[in-house]
Structure formats: C-alpha cells, structure tokens
JSON list of C-alpha atoms in Angstrom, two decimals:
[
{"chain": "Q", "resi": 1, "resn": "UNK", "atom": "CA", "xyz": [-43.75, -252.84, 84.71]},
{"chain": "Q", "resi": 2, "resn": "UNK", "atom": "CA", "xyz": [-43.39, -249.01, 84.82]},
{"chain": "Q", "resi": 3, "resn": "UNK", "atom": "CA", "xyz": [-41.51, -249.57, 88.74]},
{"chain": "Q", "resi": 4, "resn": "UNK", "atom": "CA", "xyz": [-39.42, -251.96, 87.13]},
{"chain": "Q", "resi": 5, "resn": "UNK", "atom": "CA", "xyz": [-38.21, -249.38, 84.13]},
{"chain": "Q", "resi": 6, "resn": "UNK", "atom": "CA", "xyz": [-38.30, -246.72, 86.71]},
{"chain": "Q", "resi": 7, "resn": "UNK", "atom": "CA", "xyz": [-35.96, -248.53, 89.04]},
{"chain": "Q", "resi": 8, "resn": "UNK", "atom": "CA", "xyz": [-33.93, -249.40, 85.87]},
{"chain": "Q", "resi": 9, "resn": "UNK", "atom": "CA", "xyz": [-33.49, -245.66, 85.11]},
{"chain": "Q", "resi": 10, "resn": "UNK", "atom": "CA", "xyz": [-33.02, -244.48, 88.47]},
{"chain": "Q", "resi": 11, "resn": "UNK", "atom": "CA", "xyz": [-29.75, -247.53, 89.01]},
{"chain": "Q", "resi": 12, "resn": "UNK", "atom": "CA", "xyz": [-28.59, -246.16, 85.52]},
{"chain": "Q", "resi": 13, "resn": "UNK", "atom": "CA", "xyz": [-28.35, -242.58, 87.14]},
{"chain": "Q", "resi": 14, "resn": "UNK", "atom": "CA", "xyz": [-26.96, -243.49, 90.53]},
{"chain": "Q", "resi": 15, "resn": "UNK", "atom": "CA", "xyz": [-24.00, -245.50, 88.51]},
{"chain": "Q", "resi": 16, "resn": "UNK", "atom": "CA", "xyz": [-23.80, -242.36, 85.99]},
{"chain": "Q", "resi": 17, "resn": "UNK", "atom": "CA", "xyz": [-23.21, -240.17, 88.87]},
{"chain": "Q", "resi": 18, "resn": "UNK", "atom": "CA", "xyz": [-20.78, -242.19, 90.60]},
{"chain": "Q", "resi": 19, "resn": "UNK", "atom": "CA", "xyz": [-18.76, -242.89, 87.43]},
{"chain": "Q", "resi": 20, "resn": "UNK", "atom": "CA", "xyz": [-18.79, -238.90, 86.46]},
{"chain": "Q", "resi": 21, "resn": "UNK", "atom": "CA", "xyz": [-17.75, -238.48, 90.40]},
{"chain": "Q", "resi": 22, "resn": "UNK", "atom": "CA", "xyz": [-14.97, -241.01, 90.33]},
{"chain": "Q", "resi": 23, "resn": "UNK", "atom": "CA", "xyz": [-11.55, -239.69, 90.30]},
{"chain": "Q", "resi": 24, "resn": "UNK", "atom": "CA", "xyz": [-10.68, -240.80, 86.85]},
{"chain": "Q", "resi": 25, "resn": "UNK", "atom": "CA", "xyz": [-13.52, -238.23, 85.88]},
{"chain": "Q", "resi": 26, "resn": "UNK", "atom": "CA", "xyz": [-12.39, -235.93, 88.51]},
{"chain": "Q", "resi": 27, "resn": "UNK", "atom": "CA", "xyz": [-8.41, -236.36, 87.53]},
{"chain": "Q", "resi": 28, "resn": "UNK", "atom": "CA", "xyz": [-9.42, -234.43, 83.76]},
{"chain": "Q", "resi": 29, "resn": "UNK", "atom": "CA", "xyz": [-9.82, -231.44, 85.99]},
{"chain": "Q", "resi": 30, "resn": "UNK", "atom": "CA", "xyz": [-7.82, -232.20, 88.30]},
{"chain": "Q", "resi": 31, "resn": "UNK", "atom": "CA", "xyz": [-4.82, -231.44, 86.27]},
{"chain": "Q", "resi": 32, "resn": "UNK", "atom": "CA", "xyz": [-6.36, -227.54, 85.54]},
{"chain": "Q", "resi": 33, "resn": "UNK", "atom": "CA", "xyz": [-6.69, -227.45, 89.45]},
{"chain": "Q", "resi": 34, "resn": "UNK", "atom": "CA", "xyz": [-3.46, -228.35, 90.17]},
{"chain": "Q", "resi": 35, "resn": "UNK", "atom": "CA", "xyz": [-1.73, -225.94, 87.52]},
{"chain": "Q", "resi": 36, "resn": "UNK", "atom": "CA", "xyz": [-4.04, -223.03, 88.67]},
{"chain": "Q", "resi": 37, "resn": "UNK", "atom": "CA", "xyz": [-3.42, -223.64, 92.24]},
{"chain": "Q", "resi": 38, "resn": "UNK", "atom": "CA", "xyz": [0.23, -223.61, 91.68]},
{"chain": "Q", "resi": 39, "resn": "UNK", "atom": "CA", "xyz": [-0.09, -220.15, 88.98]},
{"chain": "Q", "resi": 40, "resn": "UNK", "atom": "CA", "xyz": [-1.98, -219.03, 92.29]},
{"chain": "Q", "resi": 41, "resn": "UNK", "atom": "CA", "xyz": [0.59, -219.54, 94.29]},
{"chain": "Q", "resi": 42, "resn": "UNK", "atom": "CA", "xyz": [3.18, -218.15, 92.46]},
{"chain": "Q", "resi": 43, "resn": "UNK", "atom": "CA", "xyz": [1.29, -214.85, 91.97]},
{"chain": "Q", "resi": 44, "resn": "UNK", "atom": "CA", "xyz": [0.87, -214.95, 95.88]},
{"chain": "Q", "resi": 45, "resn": "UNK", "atom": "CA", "xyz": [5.02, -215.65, 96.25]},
{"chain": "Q", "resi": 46, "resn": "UNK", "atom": "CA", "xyz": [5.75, -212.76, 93.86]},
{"chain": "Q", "resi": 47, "resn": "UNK", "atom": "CA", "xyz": [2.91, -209.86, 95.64]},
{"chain": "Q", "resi": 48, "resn": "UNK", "atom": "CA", "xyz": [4.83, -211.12, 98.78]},
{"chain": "Q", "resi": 49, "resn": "UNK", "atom": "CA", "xyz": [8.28, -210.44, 97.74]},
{"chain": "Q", "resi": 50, "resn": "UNK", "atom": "CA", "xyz": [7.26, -207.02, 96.57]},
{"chain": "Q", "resi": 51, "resn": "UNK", "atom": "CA", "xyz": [5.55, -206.34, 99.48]},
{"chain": "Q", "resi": 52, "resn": "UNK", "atom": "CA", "xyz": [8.56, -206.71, 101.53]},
{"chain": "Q", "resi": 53, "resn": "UNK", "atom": "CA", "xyz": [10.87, -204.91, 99.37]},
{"chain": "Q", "resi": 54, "resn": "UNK", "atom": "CA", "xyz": [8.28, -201.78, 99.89]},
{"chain": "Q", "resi": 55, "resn": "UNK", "atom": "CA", "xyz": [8.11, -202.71, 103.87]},
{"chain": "Q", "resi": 56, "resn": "UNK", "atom": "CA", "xyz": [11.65, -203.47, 104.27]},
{"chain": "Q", "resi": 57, "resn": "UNK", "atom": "CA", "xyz": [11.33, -206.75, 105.77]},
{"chain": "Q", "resi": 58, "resn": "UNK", "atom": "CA", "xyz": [13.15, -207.97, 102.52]},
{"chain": "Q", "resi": 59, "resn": "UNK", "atom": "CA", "xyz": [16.95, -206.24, 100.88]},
{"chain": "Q", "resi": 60, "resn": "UNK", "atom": "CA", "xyz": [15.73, -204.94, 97.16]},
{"chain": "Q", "resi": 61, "resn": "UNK", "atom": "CA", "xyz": [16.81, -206.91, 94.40]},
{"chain": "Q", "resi": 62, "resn": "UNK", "atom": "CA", "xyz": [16.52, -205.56, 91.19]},
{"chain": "Q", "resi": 63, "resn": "UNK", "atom": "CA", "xyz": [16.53, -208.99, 90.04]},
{"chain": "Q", "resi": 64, "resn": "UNK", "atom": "CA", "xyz": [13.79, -210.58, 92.18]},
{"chain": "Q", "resi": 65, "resn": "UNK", "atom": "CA", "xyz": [11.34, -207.60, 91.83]},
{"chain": "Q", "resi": 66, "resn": "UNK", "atom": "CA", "xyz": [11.67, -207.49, 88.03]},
{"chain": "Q", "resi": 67, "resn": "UNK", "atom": "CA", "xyz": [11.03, -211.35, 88.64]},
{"chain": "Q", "resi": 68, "resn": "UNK", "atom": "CA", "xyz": [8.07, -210.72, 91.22]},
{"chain": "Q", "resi": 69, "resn": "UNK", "atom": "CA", "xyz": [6.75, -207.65, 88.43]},
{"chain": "Q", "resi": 70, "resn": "UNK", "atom": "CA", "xyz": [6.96, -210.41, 85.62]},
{"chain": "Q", "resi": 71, "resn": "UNK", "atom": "CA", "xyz": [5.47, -213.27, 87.39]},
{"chain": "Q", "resi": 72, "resn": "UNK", "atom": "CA", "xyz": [2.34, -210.90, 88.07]},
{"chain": "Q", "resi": 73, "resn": "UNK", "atom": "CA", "xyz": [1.99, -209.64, 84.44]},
{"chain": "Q", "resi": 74, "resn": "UNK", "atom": "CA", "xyz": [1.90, -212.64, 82.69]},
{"chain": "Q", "resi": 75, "resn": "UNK", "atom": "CA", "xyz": [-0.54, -214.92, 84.91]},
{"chain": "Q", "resi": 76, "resn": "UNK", "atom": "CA", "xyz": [-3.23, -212.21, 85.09]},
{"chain": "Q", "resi": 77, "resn": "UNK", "atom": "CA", "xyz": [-6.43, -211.21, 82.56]},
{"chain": "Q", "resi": 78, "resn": "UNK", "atom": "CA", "xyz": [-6.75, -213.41, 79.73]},
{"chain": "Q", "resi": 79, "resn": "UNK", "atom": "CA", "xyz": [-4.42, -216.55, 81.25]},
{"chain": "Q", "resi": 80, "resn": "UNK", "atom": "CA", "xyz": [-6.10, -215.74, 84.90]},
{"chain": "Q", "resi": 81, "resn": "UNK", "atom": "CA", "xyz": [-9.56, -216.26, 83.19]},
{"chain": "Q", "resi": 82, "resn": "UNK", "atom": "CA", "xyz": [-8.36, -219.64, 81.18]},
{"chain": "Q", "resi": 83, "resn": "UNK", "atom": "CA", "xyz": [-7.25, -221.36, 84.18]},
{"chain": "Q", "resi": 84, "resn": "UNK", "atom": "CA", "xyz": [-11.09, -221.36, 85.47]},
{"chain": "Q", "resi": 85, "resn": "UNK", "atom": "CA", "xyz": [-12.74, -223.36, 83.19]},
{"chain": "Q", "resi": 86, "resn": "UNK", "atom": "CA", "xyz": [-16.24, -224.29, 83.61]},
{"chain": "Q", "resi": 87, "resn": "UNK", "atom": "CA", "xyz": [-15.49, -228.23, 84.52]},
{"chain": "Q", "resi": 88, "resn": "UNK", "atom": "CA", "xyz": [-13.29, -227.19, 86.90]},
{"chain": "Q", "resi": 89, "resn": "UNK", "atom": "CA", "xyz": [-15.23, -224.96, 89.58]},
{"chain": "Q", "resi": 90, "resn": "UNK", "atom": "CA", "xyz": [-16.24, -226.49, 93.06]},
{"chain": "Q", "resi": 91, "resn": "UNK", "atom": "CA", "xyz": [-15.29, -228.91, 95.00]},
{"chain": "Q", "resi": 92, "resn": "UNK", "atom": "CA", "xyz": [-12.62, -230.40, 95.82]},
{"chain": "Q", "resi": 93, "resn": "UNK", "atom": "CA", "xyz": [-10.88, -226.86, 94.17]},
{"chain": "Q", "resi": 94, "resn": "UNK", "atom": "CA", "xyz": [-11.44, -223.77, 96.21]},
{"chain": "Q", "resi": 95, "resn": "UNK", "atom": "CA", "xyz": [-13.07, -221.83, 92.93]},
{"chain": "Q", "resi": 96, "resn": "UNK", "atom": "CA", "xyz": [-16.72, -221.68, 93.86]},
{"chain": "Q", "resi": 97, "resn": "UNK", "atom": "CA", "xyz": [-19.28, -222.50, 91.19]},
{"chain": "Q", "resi": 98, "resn": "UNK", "atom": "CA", "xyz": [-20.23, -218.88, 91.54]},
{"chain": "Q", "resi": 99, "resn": "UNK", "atom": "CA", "xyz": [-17.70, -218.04, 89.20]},
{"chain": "Q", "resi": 100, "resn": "UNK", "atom": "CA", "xyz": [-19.48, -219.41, 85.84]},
{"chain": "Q", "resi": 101, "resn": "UNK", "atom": "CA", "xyz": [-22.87, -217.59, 87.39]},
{"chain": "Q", "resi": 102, "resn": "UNK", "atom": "CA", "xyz": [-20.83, -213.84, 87.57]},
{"chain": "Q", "resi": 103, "resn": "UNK", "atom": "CA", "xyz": [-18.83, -214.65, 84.56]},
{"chain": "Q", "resi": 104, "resn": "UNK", "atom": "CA", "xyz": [-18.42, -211.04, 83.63]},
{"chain": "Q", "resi": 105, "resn": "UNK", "atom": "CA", "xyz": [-17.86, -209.54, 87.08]},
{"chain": "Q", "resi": 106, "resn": "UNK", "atom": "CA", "xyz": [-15.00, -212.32, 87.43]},
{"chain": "Q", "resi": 107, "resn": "UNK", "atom": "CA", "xyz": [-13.54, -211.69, 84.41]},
{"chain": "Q", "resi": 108, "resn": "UNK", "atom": "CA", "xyz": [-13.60, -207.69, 84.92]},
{"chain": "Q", "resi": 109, "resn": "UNK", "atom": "CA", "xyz": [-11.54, -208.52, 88.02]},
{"chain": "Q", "resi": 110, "resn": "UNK", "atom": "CA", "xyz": [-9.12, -210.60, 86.31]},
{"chain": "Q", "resi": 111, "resn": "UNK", "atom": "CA", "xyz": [-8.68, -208.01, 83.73]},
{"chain": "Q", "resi": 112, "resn": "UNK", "atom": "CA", "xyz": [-8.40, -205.18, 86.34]},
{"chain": "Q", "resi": 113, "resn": "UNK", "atom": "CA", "xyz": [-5.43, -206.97, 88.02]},
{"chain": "Q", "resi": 114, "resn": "UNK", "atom": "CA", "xyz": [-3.93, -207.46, 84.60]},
{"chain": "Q", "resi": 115, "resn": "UNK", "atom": "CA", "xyz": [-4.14, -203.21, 83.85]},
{"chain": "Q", "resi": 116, "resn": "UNK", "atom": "CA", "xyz": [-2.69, -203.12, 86.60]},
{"chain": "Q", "resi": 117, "resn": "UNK", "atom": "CA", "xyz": [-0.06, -205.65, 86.91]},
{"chain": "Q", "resi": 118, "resn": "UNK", "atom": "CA", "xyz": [0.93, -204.49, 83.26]},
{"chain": "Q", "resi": 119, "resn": "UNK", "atom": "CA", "xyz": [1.59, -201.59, 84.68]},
{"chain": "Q", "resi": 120, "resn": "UNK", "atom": "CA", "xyz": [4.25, -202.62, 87.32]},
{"chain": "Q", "resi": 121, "resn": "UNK", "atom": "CA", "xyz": [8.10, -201.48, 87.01]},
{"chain": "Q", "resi": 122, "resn": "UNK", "atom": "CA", "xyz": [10.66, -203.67, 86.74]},
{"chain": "Q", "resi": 123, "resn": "UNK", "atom": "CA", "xyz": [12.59, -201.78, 89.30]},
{"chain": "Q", "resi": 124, "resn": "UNK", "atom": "CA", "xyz": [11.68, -199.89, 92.73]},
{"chain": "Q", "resi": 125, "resn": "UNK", "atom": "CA", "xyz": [13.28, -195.93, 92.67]},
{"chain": "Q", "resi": 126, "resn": "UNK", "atom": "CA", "xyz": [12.60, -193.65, 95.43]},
{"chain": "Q", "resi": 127, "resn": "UNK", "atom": "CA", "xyz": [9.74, -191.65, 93.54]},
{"chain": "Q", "resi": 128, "resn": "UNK", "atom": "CA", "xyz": [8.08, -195.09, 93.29]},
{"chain": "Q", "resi": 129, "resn": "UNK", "atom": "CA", "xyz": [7.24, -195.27, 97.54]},
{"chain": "Q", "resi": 130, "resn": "UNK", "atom": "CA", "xyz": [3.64, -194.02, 98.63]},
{"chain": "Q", "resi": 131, "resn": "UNK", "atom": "CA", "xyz": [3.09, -190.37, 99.94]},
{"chain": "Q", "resi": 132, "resn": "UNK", "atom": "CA", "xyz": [0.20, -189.13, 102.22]},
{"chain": "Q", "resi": 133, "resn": "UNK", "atom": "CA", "xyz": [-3.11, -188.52, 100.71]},
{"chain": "Q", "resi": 134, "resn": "UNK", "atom": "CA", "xyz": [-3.29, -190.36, 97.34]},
{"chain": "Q", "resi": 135, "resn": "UNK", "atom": "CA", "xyz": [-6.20, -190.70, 95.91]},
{"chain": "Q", "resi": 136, "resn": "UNK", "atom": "CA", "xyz": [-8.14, -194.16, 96.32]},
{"chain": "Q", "resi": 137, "resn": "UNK", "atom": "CA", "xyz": [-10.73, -195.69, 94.62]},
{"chain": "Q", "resi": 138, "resn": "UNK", "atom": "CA", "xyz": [-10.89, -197.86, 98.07]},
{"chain": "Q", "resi": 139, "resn": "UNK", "atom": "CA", "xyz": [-13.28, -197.91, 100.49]},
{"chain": "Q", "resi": 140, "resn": "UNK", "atom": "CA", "xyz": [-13.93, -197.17, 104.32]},
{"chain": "Q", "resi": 141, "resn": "UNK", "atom": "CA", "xyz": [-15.74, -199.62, 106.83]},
{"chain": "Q", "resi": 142, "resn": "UNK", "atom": "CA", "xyz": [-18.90, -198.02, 105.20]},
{"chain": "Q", "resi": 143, "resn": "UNK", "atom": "CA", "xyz": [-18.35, -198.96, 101.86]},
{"chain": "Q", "resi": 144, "resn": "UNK", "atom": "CA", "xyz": [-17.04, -197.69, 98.47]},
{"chain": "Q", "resi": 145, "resn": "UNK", "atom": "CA", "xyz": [-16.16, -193.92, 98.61]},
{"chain": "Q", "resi": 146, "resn": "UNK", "atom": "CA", "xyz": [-19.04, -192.58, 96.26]},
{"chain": "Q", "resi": 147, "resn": "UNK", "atom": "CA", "xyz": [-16.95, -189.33, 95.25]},
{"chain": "Q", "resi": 148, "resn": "UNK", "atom": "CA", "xyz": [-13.87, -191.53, 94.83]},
{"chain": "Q", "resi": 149, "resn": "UNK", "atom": "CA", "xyz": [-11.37, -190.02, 92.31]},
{"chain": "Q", "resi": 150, "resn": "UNK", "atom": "CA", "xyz": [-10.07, -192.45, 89.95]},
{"chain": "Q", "resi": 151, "resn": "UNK", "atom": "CA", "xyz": [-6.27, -191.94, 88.72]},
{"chain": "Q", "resi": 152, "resn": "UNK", "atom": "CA", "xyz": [-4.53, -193.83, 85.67]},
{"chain": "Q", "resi": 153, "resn": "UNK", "atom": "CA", "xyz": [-2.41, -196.47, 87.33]},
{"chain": "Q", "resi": 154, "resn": "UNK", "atom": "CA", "xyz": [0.68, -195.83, 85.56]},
{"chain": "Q", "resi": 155, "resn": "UNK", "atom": "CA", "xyz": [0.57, -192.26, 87.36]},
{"chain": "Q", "resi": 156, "resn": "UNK", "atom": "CA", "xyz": [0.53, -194.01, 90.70]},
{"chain": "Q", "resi": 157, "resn": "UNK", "atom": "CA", "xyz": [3.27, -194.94, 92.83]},
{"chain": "Q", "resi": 158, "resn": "UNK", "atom": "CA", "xyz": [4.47, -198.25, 92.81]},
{"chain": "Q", "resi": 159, "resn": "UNK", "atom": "CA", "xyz": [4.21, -198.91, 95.98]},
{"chain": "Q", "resi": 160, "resn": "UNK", "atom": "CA", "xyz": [0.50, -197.65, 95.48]},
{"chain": "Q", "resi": 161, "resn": "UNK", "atom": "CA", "xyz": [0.12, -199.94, 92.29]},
{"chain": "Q", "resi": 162, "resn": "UNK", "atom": "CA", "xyz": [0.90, -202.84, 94.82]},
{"chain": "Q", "resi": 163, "resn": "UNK", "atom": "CA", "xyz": [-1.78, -202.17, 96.98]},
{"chain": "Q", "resi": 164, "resn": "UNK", "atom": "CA", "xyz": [-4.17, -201.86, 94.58]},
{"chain": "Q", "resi": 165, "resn": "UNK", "atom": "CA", "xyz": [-3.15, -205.26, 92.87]},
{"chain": "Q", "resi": 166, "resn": "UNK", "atom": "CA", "xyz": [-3.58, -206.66, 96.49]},
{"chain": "Q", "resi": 167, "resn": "UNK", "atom": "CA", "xyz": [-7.29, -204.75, 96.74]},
{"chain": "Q", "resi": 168, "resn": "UNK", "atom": "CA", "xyz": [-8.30, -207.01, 93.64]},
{"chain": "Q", "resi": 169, "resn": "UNK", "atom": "CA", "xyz": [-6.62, -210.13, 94.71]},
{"chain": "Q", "resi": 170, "resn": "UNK", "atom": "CA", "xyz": [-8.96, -209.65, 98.02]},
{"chain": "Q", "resi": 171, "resn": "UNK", "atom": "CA", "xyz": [-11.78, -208.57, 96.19]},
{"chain": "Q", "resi": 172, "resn": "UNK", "atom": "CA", "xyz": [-11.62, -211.92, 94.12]},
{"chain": "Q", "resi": 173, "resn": "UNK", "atom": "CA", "xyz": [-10.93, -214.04, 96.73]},
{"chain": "Q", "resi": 174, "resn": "UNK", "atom": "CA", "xyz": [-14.11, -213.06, 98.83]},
{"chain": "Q", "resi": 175, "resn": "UNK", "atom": "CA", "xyz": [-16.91, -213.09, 96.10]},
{"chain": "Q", "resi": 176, "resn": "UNK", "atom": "CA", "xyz": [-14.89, -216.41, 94.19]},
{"chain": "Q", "resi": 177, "resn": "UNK", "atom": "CA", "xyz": [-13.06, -218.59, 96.69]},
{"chain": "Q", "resi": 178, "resn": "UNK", "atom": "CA", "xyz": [-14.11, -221.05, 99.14]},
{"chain": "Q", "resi": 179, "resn": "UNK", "atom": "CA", "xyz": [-12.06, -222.12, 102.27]},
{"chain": "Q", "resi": 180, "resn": "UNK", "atom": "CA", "xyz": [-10.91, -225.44, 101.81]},
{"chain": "Q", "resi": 181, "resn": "UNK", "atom": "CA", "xyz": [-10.37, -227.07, 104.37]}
]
C-alpha cells in the first residue's frame, strides 16, 4: 500500500513539473524576458552610438546622442532592477539564477549605472573628450587599484562617463549573465 501512495505522489510530481515547465507556464515569463531582452538591447544600441560619436566612427548628432543619453537614463536603477524578477531568472533567459542569490550586489550595480547614466549630457562639447591621466576607480590585470581615487561623475568627462557606464555594463554581465547559446 505505502509503494502504491508513493508511486501516486511521485506521478503527481513528475506531471506538476512538466505542467510548471510547459510553455504556457514558461510564456508568463516569457513576456518579462522578451521586454528585458529588448530594454537590453536598446541600452546596448544607444552605449554604441555614443561610443562612436567619441571614436569618430559615427558624424555627431546632437539629436541621436541626446537620444542615446536618454535611452540610458531611463532603463537603468530602479526599471533595470524591475525587469529581473524572481520568476524570470534562468533558463531559457540569459539572467542567471545568481541574480536573486546577490540581490544587493546586483542591484548596487544597477543603481551605479543609473548615477551614472543620470549624469550623461545631452550634447558632446569639446571639454567633454578624455585627457591623459584621469583618475580611475578601474583596475589593472591584477585587480582593483587599492589606492584608487574616486571622483564625482558629473566632474568627469563625458567621454570618461561613457567608459565607466561600459565598466558596469561588463561588470554585470560577467557575475549575472549566461551565454546563451
């Protein structure tokens, strides 16, 4: 009798599993994944179009950076950190479970990139472009720079304040994001 309720409660979890696992289940997320994948990439588009504008590789548009500067303040901190949801982390996304685990240190990222995004001009003038020897808060092959000096972003260059950004994107990406494949 007890194999019998056993093998009872152990077909009861197998089809509990499988109907949690099925992509109706999956689709509830699915929708979060899809919206934070595409907020992803725009945030991605925009650091790119900046990015060029500083190297060059793109004409300056007062119209597209202002764009690009807007796109990154408003989908960073507190809308960043509401696009990962707990339900939402693992597979099939590229958001690694990890996230709900480091909570804080996520969130501190997210808020980090929104200081500094916040921060961004609309428009690129030529004090804004990056001179030798700033002070970074960056690190060598060895690690973090323990005697690091630590400046107020809005007394950076822009150009500098882009690089930065990009530091945290990376930094994010590493610790929070799986290859998908």
């Amino acid at each position: 009798m007890t194999a019998g309720i056993a093998s009872r409660v152990a077909m009861l979890a197998l089809t509990g599993s499988l109907v949690m696992s099925s992509p109706l289940a999956v689709a509830s997320g699915g929708a979060v994944v899809a919206a934070r994948q595409a907020s992803m990439k725009a945030m991605a588009a925009a650091a790119k179009t900046v990015a060029e504008m500083f190297d060059g590789k793109r004409a300056y548009d007062a119209a597209d950076f202002r764009t690009a500067a807007d796109t990154l303040r408003t989908r960073t901190g507190p809308v960043l950190i509401a696009e990962f949801p707990s339900g939402t982390l693992g597979a099939p996304s590229g958001a690694k479970a990890e996230i709900d685990q480091a909570r804080p240190e996520f969130e501190g990222l997210a808020s980090a990139l929104a200081a500094k995004a916040e921060r961004a001009p609309a428009q690129i003038t030529s004090d804004m472009r990056m001179g030798a020897m700033l002070p970074t808060d960056g690190g060598s092959l060895l690690g973090k720079r323990p005697n690091a000096v630590h400046v107020d972003p809005a007394k950076l260059p822009a150009e500098h304040l882009l690089h930065l950004i990009l530091q945290d994107c990376s930094s994010c990406h590493s610790k929070f994001r799986r290859k998908v494949k």
